[in-house]
mmCIF file of C-alpha atoms in Angstrom:
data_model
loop_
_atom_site.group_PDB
_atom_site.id
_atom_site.type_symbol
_atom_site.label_atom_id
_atom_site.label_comp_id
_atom_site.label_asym_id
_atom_site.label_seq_id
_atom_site.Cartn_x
_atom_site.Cartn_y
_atom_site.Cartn_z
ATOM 1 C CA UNK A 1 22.179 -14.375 -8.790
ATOM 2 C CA UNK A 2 21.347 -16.404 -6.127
ATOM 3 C CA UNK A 3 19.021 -14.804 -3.274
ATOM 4 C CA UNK A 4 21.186 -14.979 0.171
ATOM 5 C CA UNK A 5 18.902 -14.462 3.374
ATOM 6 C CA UNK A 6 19.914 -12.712 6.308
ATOM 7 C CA UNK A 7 18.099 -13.008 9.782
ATOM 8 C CA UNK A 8 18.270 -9.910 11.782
ATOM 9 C CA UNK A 9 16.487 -10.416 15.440
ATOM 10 C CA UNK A 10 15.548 -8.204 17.833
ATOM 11 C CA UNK A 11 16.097 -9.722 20.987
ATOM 12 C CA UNK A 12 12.936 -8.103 23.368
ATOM 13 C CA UNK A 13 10.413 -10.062 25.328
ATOM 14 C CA UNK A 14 7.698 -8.586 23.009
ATOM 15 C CA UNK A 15 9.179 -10.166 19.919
ATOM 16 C CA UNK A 16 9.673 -13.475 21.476
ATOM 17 C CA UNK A 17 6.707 -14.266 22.822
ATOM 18 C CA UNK A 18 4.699 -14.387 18.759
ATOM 19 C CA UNK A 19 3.579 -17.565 17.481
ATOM 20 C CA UNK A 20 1.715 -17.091 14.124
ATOM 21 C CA UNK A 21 -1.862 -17.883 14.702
ATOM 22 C CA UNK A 22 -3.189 -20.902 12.438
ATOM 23 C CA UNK A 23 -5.140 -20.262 9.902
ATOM 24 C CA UNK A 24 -8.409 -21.581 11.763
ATOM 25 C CA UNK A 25 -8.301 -18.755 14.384
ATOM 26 C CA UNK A 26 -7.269 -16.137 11.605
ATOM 27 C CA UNK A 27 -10.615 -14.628 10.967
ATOM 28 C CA UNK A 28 -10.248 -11.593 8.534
ATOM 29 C CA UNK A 29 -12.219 -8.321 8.859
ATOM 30 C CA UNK A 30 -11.689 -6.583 6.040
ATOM 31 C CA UNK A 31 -12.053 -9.238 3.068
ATOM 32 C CA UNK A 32 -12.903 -7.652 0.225
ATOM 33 C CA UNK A 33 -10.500 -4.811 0.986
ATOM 34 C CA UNK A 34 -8.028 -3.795 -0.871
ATOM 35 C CA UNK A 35 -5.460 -0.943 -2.465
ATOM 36 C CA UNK A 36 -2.983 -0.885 -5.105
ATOM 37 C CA UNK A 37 -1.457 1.602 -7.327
ATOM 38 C CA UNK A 38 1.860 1.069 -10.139
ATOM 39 C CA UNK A 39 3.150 2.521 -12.610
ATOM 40 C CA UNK A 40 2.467 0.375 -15.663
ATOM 41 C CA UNK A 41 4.728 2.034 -18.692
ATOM 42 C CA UNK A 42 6.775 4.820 -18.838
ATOM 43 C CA UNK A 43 4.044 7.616 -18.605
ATOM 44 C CA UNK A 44 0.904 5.331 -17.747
ATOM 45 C CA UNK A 45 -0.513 4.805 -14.148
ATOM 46 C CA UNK A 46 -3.380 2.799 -12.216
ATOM 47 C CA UNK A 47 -4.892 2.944 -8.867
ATOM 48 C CA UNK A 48 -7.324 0.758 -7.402
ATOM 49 C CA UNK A 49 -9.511 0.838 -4.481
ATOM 50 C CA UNK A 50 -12.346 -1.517 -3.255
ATOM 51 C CA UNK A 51 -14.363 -1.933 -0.215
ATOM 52 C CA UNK A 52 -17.554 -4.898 -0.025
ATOM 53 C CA UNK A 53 -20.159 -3.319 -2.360
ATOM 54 C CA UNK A 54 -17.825 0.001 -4.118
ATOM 55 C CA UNK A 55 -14.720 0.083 -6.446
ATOM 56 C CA UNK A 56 -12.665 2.629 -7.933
ATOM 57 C CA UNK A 57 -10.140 2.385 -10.741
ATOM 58 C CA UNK A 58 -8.437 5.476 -11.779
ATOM 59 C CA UNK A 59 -6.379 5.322 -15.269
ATOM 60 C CA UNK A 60 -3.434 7.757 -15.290
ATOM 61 C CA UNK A 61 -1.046 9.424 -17.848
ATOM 62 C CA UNK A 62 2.167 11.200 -16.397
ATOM 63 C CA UNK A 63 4.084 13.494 -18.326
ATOM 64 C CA UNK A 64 6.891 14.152 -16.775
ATOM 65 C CA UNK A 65 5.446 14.829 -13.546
ATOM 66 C CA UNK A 66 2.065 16.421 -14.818
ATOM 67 C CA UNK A 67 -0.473 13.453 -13.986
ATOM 68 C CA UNK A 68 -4.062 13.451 -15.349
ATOM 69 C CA UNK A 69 -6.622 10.605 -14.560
ATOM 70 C CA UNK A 70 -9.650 9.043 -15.365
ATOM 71 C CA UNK A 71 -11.988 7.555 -12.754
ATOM 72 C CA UNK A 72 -14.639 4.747 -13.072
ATOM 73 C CA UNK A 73 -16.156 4.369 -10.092
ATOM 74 C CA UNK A 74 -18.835 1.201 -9.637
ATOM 75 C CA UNK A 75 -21.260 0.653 -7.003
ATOM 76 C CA UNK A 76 -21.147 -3.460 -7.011
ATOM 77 C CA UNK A 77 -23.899 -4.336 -4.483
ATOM 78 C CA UNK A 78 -27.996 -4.104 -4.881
ATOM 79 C CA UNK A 79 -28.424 -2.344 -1.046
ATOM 80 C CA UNK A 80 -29.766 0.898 -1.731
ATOM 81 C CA UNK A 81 -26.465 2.753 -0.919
ATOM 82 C CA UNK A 82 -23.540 4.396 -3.365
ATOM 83 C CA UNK A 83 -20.477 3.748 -3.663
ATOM 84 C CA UNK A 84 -18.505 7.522 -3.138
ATOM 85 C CA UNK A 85 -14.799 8.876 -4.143
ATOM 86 C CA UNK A 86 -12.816 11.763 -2.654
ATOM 87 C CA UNK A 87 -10.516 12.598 -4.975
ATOM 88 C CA UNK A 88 -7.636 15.030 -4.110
ATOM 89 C CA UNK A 89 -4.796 16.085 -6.465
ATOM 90 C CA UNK A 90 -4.866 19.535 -7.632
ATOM 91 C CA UNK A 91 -7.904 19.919 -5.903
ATOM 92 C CA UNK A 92 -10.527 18.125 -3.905
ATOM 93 C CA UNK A 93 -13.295 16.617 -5.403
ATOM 94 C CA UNK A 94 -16.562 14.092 -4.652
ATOM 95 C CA UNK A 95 -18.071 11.856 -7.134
ATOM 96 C CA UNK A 96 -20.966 9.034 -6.557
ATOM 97 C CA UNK A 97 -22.304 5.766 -8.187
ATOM 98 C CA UNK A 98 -25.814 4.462 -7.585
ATOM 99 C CA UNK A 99 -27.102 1.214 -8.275
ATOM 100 C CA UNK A 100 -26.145 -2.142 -8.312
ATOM 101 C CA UNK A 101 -23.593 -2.503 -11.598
ATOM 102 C CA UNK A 102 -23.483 1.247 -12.038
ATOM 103 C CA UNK A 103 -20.446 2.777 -12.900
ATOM 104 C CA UNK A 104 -19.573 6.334 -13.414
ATOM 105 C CA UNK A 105 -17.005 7.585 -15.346
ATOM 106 C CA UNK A 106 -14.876 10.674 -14.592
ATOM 107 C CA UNK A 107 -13.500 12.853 -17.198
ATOM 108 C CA UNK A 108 -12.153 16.206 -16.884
ATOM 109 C CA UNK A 109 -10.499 16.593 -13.924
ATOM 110 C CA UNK A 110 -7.454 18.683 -13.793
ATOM 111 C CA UNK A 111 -4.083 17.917 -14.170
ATOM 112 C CA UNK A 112 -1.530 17.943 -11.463
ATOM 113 C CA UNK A 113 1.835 17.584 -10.054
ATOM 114 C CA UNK A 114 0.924 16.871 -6.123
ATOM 115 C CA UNK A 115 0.704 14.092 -4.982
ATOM 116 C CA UNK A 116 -2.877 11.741 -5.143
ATOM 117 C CA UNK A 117 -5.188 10.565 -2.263
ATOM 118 C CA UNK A 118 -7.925 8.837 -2.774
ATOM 119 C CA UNK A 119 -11.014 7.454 -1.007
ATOM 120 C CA UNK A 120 -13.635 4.871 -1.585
ATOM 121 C CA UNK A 121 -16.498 4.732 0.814
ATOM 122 C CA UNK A 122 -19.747 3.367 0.997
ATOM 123 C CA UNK A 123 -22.364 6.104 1.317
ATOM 124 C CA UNK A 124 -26.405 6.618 1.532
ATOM 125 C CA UNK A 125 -28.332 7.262 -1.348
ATOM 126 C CA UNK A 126 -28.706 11.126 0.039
ATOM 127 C CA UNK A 127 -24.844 11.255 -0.112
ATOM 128 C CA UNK A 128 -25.160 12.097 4.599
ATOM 129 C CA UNK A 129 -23.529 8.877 5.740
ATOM 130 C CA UNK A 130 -20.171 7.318 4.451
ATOM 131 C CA UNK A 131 -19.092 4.125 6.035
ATOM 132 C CA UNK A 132 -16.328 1.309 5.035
ATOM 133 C CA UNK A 133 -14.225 3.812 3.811
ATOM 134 C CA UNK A 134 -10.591 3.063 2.392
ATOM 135 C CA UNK A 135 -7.834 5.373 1.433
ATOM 136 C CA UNK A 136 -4.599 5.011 -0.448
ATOM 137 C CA UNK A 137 -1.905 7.676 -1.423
ATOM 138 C CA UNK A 138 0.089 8.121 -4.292
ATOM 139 C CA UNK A 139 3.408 10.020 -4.021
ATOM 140 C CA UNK A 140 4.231 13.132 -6.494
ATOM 141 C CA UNK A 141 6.360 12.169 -9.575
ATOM 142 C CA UNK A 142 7.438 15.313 -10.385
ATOM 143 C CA UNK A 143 9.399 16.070 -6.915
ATOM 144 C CA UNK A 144 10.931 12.940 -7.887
ATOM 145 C CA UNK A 145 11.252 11.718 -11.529
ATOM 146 C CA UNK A 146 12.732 8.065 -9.875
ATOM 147 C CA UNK A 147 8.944 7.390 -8.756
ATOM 148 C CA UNK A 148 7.626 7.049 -12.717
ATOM 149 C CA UNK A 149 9.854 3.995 -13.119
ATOM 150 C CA UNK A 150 8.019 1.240 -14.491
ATOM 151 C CA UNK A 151 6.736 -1.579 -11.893
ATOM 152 C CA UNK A 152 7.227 1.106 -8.929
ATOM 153 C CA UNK A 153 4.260 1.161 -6.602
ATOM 154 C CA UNK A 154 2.399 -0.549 -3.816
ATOM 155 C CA UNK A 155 -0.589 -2.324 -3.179
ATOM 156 C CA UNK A 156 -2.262 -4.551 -0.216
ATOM 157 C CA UNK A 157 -5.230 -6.562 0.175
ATOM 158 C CA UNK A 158 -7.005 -8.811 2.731
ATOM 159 C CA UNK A 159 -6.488 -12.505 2.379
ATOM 160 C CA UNK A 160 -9.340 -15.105 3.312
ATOM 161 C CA UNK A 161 -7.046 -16.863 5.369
ATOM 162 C CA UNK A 162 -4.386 -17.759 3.261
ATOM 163 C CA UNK A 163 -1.130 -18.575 5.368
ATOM 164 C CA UNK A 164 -3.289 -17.510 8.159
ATOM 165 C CA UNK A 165 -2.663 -13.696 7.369
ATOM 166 C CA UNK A 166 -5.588 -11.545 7.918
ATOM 167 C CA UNK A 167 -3.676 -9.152 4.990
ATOM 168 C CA UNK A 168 -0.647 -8.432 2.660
ATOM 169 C CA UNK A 169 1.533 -5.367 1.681
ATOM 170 C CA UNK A 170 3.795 -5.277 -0.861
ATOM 171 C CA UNK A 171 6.012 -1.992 -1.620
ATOM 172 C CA UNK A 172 8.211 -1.735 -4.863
ATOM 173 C CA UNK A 173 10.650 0.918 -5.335
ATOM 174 C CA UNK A 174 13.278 0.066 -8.060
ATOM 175 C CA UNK A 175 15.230 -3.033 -6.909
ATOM 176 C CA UNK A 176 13.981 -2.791 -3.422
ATOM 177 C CA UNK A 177 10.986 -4.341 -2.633
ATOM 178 C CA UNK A 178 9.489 -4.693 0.891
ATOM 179 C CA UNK A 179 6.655 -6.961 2.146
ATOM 180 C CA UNK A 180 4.989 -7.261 5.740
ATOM 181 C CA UNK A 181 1.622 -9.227 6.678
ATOM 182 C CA UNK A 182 -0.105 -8.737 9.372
ATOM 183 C CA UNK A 183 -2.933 -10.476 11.698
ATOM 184 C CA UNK A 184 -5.455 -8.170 13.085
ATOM 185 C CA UNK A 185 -6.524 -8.665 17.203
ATOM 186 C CA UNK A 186 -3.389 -10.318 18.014
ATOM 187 C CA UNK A 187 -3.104 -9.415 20.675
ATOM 188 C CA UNK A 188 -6.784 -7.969 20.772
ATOM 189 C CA UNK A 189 -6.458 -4.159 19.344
ATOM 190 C CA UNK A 190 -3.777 -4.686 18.065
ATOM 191 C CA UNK A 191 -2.264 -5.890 14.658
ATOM 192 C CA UNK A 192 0.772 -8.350 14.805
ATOM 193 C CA UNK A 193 3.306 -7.703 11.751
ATOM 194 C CA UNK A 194 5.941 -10.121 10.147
ATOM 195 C CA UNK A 195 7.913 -8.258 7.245
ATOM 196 C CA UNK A 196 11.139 -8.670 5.072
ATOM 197 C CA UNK A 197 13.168 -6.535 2.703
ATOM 198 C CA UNK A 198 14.932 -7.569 -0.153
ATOM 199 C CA UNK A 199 16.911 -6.399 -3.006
ATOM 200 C CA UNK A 200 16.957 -7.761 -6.131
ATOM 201 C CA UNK A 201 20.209 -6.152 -7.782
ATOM 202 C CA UNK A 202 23.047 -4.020 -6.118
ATOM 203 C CA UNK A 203 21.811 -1.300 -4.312
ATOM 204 C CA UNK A 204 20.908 0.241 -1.201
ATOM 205 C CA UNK A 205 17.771 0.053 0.339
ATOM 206 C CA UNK A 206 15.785 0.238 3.923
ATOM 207 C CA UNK A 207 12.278 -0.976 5.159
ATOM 208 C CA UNK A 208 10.612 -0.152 8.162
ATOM 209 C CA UNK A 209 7.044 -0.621 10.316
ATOM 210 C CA UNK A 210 6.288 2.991 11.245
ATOM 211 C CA UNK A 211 5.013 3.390 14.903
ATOM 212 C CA UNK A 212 5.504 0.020 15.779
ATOM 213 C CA UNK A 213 6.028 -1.575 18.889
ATOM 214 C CA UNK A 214 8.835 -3.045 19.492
ATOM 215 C CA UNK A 215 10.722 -1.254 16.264
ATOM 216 C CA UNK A 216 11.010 -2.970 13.073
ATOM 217 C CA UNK A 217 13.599 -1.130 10.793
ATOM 218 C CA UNK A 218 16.505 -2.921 8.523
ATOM 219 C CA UNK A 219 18.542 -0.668 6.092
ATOM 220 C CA UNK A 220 21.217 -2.345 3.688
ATOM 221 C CA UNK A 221 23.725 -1.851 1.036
ATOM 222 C CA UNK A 222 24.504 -4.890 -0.797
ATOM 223 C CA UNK A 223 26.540 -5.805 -3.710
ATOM 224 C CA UNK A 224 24.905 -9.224 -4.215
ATOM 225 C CA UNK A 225 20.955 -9.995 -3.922
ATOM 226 C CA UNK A 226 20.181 -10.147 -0.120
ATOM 227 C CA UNK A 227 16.651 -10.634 2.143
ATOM 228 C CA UNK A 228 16.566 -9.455 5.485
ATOM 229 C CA UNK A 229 13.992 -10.536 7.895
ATOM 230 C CA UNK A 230 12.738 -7.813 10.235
ATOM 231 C CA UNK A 231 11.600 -8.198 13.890
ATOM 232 C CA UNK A 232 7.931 -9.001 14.025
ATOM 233 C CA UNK A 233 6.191 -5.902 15.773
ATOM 234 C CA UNK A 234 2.708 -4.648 17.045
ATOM 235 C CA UNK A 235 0.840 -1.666 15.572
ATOM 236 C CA UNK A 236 -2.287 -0.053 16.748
ATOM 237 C CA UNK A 237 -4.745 1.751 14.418
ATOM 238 C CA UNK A 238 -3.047 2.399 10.791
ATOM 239 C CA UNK A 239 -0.400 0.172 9.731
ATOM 240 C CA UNK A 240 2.383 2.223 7.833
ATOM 241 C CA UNK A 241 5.134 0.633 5.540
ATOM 242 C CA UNK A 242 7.972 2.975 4.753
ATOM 243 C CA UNK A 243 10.548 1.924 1.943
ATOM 244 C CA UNK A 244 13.561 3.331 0.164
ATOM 245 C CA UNK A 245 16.474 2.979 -2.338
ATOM 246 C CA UNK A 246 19.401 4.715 -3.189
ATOM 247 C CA UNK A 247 22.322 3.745 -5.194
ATOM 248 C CA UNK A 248 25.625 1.930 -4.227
ATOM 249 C CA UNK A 249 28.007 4.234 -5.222
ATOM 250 C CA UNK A 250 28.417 7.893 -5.239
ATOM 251 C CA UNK A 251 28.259 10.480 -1.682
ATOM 252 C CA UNK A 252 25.306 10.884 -0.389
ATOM 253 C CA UNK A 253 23.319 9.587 -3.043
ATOM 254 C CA UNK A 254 19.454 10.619 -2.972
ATOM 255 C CA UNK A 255 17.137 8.613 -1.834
ATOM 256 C CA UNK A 256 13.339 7.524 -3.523
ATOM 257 C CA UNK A 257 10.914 6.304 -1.105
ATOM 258 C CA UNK A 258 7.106 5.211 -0.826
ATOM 259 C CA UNK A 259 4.889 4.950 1.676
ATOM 260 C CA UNK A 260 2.053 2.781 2.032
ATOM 261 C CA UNK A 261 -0.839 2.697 4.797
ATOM 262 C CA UNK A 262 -3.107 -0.521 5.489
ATOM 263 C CA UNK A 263 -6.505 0.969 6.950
ATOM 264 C CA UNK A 264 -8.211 -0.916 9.686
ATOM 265 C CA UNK A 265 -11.830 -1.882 8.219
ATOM 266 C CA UNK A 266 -14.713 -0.663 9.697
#
């Protein structure tokens, strides 16, 4: 089907007064930073993290809602520090990599039906100072089957000033997907956010920029594919992407939602 776009605008003076920056003045802070996790198959899994100089990529199996993982976890840079992983699922636990081109693999960790969060940091060789660190979170499959569905997930990832965004964040849940880029220090301390939603088949779906200023929020039901622009917004700190589907038909159908949080770098 052909993809109709909708422009929904919120008529404040904080949304009007945005022009993008150009790419010249759009210096990014965190490149090299990224997250991402998807489901891949039916019961298979992968996360990502990486921060300059650590990386972390965590291979998963999910049977029906039980999740176990592997972890390889490289340090990438020849500085004298580790890279580091938190790992929480069924339980909390640290793990280190030393050397330039080390990596460390993981085994045996326990399986679980929580939910995942983990984080990469850079840390001193005497495992006292963690820096750079970058966290991404994984929602439980088992309080909601919907979630294993292949190609479901999210990632983002600092651009080097392509488009002029500092960063991109993509969320994909079923036939909703919902994307928002954002420039960091514009205005300074703050992190200026375009984003869409669209859906892809017949369904309903919402998006929204959590805590953002003014609000950014669109929620649809559509029989034919349909885009709909959001208002561009202003976050401080964190910025949180919230996204959900739910079928066309039926009374109050359930809905399936991710969340996804873009870190500021430090």
């Amino acid at each position: 089907m052909k993809l109709t776009r909708v422009l929904v605008i919120a008529v404040t003076a904080a949304a009007a007064v945005g022009i993008a920056p150009q790419p010249a003045f759009a210096i990014p802070s965190g490149t090299g930073w990224s997250g991402f996790w998807e489901y891949t198959g039916g019961t298979s899994i992968q996360v990502t993290l990486d921060v300059p100089g650590a990386k972390l990529v965590a291979n998963g199996w999910d049977a029906l809602g039980v999740r176990a993982f592997v972890l390889n976890i490289t340090d990438t840079v020849a500085d004298g520090k580790c890279a580091y992983v938190k790992w929480t699922a069924a339980a909390t636990t640290e793990h280190w990599a030393c050397g330039s081109g080390t990596t460390v693999q993981i085994t045996g960790l326990p399986t679980s039906t929580n939910a995942v969060t983990a984080v990469l940091c850079r840390d001193s060789t005497t495992h006292d100072n963690k820096t750079n660190c970058n966290v991404i979170d994984v929602p439980s499959s088992d309080t909601d089957e919907f979630i294993r569905t292949e190609g479901n997930g999210a990632h983002w990832k600092y651009y080097d000033g392509y488009s002029g965004e500092d960063w991109g964040a993509w969320i994909t849940i079923g036939d909703v997907h919902f994307d928002y880029f954002g420039w960091d220090d514009t205005p300074s301390g703050q992190r200026w956010i375009q984003s869409w939603l669209t859906l892809l088949e017949p369904a309903c779906g919402s998006g929204t920029v959590l805590n953002a200023t003014p609000p950014s929020t669109a929620s649809i039901c559509s029989q034919y594919d349909l885009g709909v622009d959001l208002p561009d917004t202003n976050v401080t700190g964190t910025a949180w992407g919230h996204a959900c589907t739910w079928s066309y038909r039926g009374l109050n159908p359930p809905k399936h939602c991710i969340k996804l949080r873009v870190p500021e770098p430090n």
